[in-house]
PDB file of C-alpha atoms in Angstrom:
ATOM      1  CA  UNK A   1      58.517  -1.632   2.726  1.00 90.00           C
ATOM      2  CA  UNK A   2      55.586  -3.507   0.821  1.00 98.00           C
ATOM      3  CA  UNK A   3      54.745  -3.637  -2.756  1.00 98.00           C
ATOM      4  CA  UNK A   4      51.447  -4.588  -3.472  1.00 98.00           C
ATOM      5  CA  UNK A   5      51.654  -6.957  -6.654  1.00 98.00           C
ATOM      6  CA  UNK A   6      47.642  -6.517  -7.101  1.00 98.00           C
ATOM      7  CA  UNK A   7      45.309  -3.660  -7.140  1.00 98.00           C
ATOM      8  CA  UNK A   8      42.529  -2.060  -9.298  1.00 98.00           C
ATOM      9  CA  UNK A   9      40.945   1.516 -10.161  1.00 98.00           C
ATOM     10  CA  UNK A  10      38.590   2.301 -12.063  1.00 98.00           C
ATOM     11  CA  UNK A  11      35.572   4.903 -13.132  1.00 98.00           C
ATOM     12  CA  UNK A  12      32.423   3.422 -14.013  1.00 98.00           C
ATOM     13  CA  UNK A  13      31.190   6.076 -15.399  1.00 97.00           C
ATOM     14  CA  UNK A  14      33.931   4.699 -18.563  1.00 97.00           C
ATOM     15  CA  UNK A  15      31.272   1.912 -19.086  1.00 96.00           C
ATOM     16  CA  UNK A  16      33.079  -0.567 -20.122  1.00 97.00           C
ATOM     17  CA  UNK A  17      33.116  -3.116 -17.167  1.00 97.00           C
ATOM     18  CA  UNK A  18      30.960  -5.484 -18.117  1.00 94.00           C
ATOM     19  CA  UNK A  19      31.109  -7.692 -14.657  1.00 96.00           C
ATOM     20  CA  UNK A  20      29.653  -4.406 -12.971  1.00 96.00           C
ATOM     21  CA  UNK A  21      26.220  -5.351 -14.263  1.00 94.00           C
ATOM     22  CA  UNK A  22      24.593  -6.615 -10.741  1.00 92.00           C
ATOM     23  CA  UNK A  23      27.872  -5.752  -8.918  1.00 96.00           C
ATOM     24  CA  UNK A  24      27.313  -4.767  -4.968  1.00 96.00           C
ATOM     25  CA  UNK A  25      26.750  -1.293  -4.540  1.00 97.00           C
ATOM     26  CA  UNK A  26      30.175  -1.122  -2.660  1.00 98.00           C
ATOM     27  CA  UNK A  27      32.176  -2.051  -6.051  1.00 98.00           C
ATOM     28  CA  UNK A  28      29.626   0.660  -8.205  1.00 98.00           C
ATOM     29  CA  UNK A  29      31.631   3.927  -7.408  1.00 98.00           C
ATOM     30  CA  UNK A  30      34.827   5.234  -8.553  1.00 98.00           C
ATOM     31  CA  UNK A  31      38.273   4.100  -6.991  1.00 98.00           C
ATOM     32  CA  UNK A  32      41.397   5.769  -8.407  1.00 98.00           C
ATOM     33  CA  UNK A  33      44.827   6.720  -6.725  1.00 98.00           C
ATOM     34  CA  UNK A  34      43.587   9.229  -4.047  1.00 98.00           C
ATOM     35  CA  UNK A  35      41.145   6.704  -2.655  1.00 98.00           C
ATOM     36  CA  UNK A  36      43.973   4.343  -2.339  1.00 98.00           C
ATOM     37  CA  UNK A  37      47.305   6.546  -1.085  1.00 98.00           C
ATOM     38  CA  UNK A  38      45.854   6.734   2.551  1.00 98.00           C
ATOM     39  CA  UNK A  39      46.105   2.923   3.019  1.00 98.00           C
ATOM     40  CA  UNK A  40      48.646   2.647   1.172  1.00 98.00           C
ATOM     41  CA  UNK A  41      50.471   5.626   3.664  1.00 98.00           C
ATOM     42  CA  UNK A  42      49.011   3.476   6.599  1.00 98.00           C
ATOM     43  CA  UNK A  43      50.400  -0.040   6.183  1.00 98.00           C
ATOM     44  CA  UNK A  44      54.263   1.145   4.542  1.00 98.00           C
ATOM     45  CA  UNK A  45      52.779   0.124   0.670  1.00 98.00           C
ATOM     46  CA  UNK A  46      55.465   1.697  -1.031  1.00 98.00           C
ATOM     47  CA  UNK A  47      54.502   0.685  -4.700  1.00 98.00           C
ATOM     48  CA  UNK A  48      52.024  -0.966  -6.534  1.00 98.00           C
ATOM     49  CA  UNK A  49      50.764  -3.245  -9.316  1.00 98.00           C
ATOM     50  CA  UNK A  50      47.508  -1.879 -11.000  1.00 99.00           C
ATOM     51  CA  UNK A  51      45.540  -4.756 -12.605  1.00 98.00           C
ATOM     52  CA  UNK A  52      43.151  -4.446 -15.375  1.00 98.00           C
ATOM     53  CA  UNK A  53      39.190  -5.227 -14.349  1.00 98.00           C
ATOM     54  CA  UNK A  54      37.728  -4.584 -18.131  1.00 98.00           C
ATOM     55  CA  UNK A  55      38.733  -6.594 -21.393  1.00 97.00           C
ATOM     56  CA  UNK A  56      39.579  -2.802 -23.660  1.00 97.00           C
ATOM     57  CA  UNK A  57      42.760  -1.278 -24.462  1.00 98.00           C
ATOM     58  CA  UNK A  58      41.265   2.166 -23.212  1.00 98.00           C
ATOM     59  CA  UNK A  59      41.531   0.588 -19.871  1.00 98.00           C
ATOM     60  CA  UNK A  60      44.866  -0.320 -20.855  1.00 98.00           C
ATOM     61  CA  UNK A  61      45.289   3.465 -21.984  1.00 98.00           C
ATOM     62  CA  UNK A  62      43.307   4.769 -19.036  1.00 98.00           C
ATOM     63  CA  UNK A  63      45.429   2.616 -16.107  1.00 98.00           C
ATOM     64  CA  UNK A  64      48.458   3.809 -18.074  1.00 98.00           C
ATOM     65  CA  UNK A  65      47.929   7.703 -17.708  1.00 98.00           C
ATOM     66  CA  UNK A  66      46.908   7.307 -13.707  1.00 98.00           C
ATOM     67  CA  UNK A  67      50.131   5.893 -13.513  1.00 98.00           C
ATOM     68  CA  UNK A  68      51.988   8.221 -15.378  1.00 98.00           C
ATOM     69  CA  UNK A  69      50.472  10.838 -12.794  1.00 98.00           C
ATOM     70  CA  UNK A  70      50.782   8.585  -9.875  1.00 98.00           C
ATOM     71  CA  UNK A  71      54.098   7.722  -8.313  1.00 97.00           C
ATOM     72  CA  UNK A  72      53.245   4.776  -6.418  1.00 98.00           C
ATOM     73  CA  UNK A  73      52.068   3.058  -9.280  1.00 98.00           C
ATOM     74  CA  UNK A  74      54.775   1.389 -10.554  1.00 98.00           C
ATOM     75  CA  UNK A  75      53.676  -1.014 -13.264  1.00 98.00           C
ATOM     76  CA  UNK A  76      50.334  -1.435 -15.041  1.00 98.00           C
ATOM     77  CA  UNK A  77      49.054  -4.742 -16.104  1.00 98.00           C
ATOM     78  CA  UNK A  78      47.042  -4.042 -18.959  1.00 98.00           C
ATOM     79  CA  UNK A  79      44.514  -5.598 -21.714  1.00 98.00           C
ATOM     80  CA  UNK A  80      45.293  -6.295 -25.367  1.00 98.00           C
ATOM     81  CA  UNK A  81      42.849  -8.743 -27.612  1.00 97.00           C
ATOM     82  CA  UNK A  82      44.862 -11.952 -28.431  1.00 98.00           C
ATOM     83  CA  UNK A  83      42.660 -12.900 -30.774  1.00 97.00           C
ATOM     84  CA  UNK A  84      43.239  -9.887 -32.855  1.00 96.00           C
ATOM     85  CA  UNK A  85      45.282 -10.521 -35.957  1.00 96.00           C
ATOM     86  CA  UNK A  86      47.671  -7.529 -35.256  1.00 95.00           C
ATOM     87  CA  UNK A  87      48.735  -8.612 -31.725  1.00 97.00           C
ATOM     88  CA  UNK A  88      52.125  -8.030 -32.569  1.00 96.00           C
ATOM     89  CA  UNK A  89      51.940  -4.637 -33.509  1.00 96.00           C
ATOM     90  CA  UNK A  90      49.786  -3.833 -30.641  1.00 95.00           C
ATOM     91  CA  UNK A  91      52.476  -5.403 -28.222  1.00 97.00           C
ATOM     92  CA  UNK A  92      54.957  -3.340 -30.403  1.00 96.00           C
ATOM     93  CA  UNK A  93      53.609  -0.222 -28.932  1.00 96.00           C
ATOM     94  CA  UNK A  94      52.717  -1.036 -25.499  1.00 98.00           C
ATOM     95  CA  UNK A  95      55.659  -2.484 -24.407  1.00 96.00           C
ATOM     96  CA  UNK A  96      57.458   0.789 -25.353  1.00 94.00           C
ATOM     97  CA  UNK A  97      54.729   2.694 -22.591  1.00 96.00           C
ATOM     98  CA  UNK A  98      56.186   4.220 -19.093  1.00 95.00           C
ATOM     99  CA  UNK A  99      55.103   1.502 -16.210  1.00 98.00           C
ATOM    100  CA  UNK A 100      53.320  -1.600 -19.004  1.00 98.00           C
ATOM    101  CA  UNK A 101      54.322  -4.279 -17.460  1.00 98.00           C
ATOM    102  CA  UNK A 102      52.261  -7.420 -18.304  1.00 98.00           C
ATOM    103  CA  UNK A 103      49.043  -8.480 -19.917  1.00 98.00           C
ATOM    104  CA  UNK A 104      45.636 -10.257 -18.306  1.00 98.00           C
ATOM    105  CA  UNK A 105      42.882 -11.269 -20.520  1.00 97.00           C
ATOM    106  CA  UNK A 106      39.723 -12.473 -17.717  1.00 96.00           C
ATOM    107  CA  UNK A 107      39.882 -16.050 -18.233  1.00 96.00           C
ATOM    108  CA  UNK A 108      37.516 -16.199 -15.691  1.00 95.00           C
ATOM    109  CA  UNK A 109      34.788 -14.719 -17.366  1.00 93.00           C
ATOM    110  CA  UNK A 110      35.072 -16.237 -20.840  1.00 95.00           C
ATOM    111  CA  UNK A 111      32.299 -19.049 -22.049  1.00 93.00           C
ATOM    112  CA  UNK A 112      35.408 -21.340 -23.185  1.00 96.00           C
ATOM    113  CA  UNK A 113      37.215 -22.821 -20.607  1.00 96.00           C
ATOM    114  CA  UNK A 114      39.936 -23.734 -23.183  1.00 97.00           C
ATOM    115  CA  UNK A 115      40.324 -20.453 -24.759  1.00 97.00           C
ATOM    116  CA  UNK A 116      43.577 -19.973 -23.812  1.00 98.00           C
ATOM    117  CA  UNK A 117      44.863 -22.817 -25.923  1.00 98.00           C
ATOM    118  CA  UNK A 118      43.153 -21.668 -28.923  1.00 98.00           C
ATOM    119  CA  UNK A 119      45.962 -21.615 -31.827  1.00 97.00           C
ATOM    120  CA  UNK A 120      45.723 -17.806 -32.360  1.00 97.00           C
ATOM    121  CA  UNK A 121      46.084 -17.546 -28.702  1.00 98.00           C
ATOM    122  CA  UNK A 122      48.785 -19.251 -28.096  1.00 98.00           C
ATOM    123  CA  UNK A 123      51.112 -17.480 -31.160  1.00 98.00           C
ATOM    124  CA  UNK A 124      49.855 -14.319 -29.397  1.00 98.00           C
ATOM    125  CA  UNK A 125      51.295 -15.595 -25.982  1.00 98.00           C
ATOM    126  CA  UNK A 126      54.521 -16.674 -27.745  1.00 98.00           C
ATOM    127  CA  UNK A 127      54.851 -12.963 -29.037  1.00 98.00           C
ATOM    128  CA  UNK A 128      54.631 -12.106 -25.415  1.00 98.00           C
ATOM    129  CA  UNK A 129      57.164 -14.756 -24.329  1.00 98.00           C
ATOM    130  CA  UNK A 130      59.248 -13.948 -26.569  1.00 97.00           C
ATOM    131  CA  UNK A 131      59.328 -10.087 -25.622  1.00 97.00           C
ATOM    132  CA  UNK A 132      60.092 -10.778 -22.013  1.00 96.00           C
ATOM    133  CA  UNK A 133      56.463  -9.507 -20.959  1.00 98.00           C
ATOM    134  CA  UNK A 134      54.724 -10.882 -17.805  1.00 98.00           C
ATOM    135  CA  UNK A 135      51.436 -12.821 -17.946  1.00 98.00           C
ATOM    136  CA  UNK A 136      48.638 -13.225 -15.352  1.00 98.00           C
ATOM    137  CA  UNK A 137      46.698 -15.732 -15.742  1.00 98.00           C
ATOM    138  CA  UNK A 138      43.019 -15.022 -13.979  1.00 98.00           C
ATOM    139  CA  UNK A 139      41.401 -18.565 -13.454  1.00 98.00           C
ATOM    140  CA  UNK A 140      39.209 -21.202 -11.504  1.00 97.00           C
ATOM    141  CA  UNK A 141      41.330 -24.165 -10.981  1.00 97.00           C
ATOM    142  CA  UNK A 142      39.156 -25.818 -13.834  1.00 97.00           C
ATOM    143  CA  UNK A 143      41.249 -23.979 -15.579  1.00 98.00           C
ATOM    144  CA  UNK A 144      44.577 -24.870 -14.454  1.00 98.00           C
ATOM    145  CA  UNK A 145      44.350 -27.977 -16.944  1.00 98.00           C
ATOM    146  CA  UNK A 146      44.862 -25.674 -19.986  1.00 98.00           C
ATOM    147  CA  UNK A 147      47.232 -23.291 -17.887  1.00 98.00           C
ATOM    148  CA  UNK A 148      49.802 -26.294 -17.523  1.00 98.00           C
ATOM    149  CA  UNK A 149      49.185 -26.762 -21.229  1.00 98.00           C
ATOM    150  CA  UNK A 150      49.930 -23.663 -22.396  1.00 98.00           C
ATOM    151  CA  UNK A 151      52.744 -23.840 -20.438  1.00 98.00           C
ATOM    152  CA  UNK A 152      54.764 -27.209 -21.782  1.00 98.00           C
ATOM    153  CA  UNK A 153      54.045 -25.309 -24.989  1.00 98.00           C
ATOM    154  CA  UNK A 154      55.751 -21.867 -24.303  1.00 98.00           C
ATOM    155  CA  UNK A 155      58.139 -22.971 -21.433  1.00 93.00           C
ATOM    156  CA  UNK A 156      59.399 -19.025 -22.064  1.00 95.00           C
ATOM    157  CA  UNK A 157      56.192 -17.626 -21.018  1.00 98.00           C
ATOM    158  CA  UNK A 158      56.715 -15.621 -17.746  1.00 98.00           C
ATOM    159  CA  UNK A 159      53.388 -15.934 -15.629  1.00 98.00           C
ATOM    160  CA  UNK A 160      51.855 -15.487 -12.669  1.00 98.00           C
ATOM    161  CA  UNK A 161      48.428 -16.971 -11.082  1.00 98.00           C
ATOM    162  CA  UNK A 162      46.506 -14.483  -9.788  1.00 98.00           C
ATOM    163  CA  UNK A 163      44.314 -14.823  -6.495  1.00 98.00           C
ATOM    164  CA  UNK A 164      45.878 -18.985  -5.891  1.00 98.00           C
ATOM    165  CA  UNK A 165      43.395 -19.615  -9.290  1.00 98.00           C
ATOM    166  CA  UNK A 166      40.409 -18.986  -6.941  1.00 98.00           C
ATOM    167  CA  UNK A 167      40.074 -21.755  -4.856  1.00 98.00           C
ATOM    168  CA  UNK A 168      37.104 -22.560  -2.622  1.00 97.00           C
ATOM    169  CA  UNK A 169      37.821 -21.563   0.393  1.00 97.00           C
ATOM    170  CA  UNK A 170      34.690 -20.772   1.058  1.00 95.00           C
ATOM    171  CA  UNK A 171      33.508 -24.746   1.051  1.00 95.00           C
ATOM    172  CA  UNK A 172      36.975 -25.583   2.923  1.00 95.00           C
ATOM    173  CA  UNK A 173      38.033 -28.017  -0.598  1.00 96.00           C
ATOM    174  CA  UNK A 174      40.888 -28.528  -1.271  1.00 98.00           C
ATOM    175  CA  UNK A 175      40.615 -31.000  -3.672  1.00 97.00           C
ATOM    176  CA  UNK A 176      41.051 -30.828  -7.101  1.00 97.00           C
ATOM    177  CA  UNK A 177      42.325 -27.375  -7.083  1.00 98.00           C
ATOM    178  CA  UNK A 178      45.315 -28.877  -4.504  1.00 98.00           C
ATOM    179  CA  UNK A 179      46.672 -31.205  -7.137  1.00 98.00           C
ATOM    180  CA  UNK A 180      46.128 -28.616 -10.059  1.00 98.00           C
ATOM    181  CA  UNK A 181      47.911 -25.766  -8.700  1.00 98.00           C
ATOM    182  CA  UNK A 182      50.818 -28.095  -7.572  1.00 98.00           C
ATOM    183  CA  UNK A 183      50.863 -29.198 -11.304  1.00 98.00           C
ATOM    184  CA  UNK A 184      51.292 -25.232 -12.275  1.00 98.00           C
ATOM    185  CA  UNK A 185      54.124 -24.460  -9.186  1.00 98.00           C
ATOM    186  CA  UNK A 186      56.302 -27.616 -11.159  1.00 98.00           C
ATOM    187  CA  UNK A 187      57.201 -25.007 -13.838  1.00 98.00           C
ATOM    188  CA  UNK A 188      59.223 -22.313 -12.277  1.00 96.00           C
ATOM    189  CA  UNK A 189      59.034 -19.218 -14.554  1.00 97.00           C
ATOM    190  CA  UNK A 190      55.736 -19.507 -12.769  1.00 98.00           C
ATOM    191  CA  UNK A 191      54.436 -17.266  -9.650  1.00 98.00           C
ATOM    192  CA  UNK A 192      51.415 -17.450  -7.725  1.00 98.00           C
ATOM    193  CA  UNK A 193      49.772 -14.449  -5.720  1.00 98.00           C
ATOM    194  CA  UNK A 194      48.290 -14.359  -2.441  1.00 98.00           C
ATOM    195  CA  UNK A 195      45.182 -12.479  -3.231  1.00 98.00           C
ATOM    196  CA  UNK A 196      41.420 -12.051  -3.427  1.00 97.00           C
ATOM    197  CA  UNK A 197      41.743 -14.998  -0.679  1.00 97.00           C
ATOM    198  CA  UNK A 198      39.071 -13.440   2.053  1.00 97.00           C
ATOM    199  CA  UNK A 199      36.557 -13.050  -0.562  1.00 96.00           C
ATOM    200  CA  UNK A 200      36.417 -16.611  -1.883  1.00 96.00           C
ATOM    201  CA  UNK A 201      36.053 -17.516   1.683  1.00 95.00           C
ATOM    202  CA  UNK A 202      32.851 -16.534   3.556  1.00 86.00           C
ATOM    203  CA  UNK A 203      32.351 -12.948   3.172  1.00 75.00           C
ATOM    204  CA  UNK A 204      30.500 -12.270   6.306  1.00 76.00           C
ATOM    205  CA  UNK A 205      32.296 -14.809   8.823  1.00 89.00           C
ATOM    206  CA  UNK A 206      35.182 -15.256   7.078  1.00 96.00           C
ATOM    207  CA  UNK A 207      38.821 -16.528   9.559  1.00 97.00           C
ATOM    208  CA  UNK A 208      42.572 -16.425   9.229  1.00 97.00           C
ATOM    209  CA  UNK A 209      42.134 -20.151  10.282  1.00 97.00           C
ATOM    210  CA  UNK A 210      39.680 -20.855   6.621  1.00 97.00           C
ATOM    211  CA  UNK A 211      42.589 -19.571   4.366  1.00 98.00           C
ATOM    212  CA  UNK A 212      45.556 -21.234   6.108  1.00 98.00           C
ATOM    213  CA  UNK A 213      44.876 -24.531   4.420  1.00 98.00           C
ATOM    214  CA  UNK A 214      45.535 -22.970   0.872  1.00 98.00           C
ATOM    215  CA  UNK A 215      48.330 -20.286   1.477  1.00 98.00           C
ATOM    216  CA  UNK A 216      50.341 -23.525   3.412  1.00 98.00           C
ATOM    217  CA  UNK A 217      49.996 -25.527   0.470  1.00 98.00           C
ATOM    218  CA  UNK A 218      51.312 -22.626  -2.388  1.00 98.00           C
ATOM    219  CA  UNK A 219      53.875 -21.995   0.168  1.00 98.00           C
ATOM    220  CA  UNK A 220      54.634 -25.837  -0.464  1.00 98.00           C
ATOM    221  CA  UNK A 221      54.149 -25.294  -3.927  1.00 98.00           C
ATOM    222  CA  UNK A 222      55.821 -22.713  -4.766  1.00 98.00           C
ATOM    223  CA  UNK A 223      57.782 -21.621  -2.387  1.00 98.00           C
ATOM    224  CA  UNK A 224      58.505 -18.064  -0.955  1.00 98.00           C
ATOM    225  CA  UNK A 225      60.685 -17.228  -3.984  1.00 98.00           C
ATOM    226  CA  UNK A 226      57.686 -17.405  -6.113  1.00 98.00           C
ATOM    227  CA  UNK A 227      55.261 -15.980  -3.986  1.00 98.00           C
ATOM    228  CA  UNK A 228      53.791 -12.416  -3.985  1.00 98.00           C
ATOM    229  CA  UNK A 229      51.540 -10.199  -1.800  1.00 98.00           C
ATOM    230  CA  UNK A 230      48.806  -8.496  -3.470  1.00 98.00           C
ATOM    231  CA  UNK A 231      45.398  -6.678  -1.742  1.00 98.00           C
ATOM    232  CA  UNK A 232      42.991  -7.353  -4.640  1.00 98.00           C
ATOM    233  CA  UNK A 233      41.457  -3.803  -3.653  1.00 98.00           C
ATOM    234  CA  UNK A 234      39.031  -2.446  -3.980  1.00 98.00           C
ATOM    235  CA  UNK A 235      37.265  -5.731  -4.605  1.00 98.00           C
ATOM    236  CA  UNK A 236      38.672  -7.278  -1.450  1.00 97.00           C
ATOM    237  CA  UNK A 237      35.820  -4.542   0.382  1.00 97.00           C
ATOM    238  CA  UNK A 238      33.367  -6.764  -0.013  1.00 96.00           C
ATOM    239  CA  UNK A 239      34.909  -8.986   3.019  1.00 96.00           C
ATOM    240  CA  UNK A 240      37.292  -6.737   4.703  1.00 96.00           C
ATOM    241  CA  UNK A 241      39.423  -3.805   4.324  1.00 97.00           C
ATOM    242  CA  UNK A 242      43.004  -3.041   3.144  1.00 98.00           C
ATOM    243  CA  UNK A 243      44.472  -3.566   6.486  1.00 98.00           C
ATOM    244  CA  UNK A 244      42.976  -6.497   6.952  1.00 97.00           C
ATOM    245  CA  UNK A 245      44.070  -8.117   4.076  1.00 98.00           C
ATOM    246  CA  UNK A 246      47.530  -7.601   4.914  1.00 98.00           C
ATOM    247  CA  UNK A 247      47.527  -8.881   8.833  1.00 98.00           C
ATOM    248  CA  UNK A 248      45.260 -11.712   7.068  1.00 98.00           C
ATOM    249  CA  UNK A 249      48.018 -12.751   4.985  1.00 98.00           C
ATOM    250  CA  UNK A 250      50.857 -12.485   7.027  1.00 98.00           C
ATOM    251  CA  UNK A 251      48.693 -14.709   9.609  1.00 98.00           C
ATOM    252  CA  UNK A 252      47.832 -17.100   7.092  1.00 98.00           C
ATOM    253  CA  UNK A 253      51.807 -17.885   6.067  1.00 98.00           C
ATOM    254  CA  UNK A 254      53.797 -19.854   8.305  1.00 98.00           C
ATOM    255  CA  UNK A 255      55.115 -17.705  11.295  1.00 98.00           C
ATOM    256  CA  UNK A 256      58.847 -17.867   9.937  1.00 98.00           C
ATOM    257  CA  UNK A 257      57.331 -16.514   6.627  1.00 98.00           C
ATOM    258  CA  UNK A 258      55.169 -13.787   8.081  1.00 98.00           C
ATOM    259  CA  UNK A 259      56.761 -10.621   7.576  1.00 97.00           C
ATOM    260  CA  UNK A 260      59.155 -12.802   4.324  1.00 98.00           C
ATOM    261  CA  UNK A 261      60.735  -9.597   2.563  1.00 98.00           C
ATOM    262  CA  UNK A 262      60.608 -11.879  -0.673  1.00 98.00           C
ATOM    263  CA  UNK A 263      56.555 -12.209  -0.489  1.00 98.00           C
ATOM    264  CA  UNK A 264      55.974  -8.771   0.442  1.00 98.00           C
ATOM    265  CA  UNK A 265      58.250  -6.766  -1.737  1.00 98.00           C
ATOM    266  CA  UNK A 266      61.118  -8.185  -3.802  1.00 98.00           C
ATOM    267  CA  UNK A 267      59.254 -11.052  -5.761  1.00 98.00           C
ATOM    268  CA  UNK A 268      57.355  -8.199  -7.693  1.00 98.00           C
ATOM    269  CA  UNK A 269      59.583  -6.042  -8.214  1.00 97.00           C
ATOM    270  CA  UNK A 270      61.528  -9.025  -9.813  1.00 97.00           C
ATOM    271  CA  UNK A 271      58.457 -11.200 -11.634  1.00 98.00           C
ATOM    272  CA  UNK A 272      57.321  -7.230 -12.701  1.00 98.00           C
ATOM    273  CA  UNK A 273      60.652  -5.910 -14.281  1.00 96.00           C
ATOM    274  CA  UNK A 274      60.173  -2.949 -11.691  1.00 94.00           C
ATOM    275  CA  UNK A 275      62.978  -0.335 -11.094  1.00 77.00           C
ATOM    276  CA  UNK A 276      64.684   1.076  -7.982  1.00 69.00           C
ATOM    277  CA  UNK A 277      63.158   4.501  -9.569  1.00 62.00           C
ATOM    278  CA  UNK A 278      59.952   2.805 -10.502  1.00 63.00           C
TER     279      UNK A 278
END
């Protein structure tokens, strides 16, 4: 039984997904839980992670009522501003919602690399440490740097990198991201999904052989105790399709870590707080 730790929905006609601007027509339509429940039925996906793709809390709101209709949906990483000066009250409420389970600003798309060491950012993500609330961290491994500082300075902070920090499999590098994501795995409140892998390789020829390189080494990293399965769907269309993210990722690990229980189910339900009745 599989729990995927990353997935999206959305409805653009909400307009506020800002990355859709000159998004592939495949991404530009809506994707919400009955889209999703035949693959899900398919593969034995059992329950799920949603993952916020826009930086509002009415995504926050909006993820939270799907899953409050949608029993598959176990948790709901949302969006609060971090910057804001009543974070605190804002986490107040939120982490008192059915299925919020963590928080994920889009590092990624932010002009300043360093951001996430700005000093109203980090008493923010001490608020969030302190409540017991997960933290993905969306990145390039530029900015794994700042991740490893944040995280010497809030050794509390419960986090997880999402999609191995986006590494260029694309180019077959491994270097610097190799030695910055091993720098990350040396603090181990931290987790690291295996996600949104086929589409930093090459879209159109991508092979299981092109992401081996990079799921070995966070398997080195991390470990399988700190390693979790997610599909990255419906983004993960633009290179394949549910299924074959899954038999991509189980062919990527090491055979004796193919089918690991811990990757594909247990680690979420831990990192996530999740619920036998979740």
């Amino acid at each position: 039984m599989i729990v995927d730790a990353h997935h999206h929905l959305w409805k653009p006609a909400r307009n506020d997904y800002d990355w859709m601007r000159g998004a592939p027509d495949i991404l530009l339509r809506d994707y919400l839980p009955d889209d999703l429940a035949p693959a899900l039925q398919r593969f034995g996906v059992v329950k799920t992670i949603v993952v916020q793709a826009a930086q509002t809390r009415a995504e926050t709101d909006f993820l939270l009522d799907l899953a409050g209709n949608t029993d598959f949906i176990a948790g709901v990483v949302g969006w609060l501003d971090l910057e804001s000066d009543d974070f605190g009250a804002q986490l107040s409420i939120y982490r008192n919602r059915p299925k919020f389970v963590g928080i994920r600003p889009m590092l990624q798309d932010l002009p300043d690399d360093d951001w996430i060491v700005r000093p109203k950012v980090m008493r923010s993500l001490e608020a969030i440490a302190k409540a017991g609330i997960a933290f993905d961290f969306l990145t390039y491994p530029r900015h794994l740097g700042h991740v490893a500082t944040v995280l010497e300075e809030i050794p509390g902070l419960r986090a997880v990198i999402d999609h191995l920090s986006k590494p260029p499999i694309g180019s077959g590098e491994l270097d610097p991201w190799r030695a910055a994501i091993e720098r990350v795995a040396r603090f181990e409140n931290v987790y690291c999904k295996l996600s949104g892998l086929i589409t930093e390789a090459d879209p159109a020829g991508w092979r299981v052989c092109d992401l081996q390189p990079y799921v070995h080494h966070a398997v080195a990293c991390f470990g399988p105790e700190r390693l979790m399965f997610g599909s990255d769907w419906p983004v993960c269309r633009l290179a394949g399709e549910y299924g074959d993210v899954l038999a991509a990722t189980m062919r990527a690990l090491p055979a004796e870590l193919s089918a690991d229980a811990r990757i594909f189910s247990s680690n979420a339900a831990r990192f996530y707080g999740l619920k036998p009745s979740d």
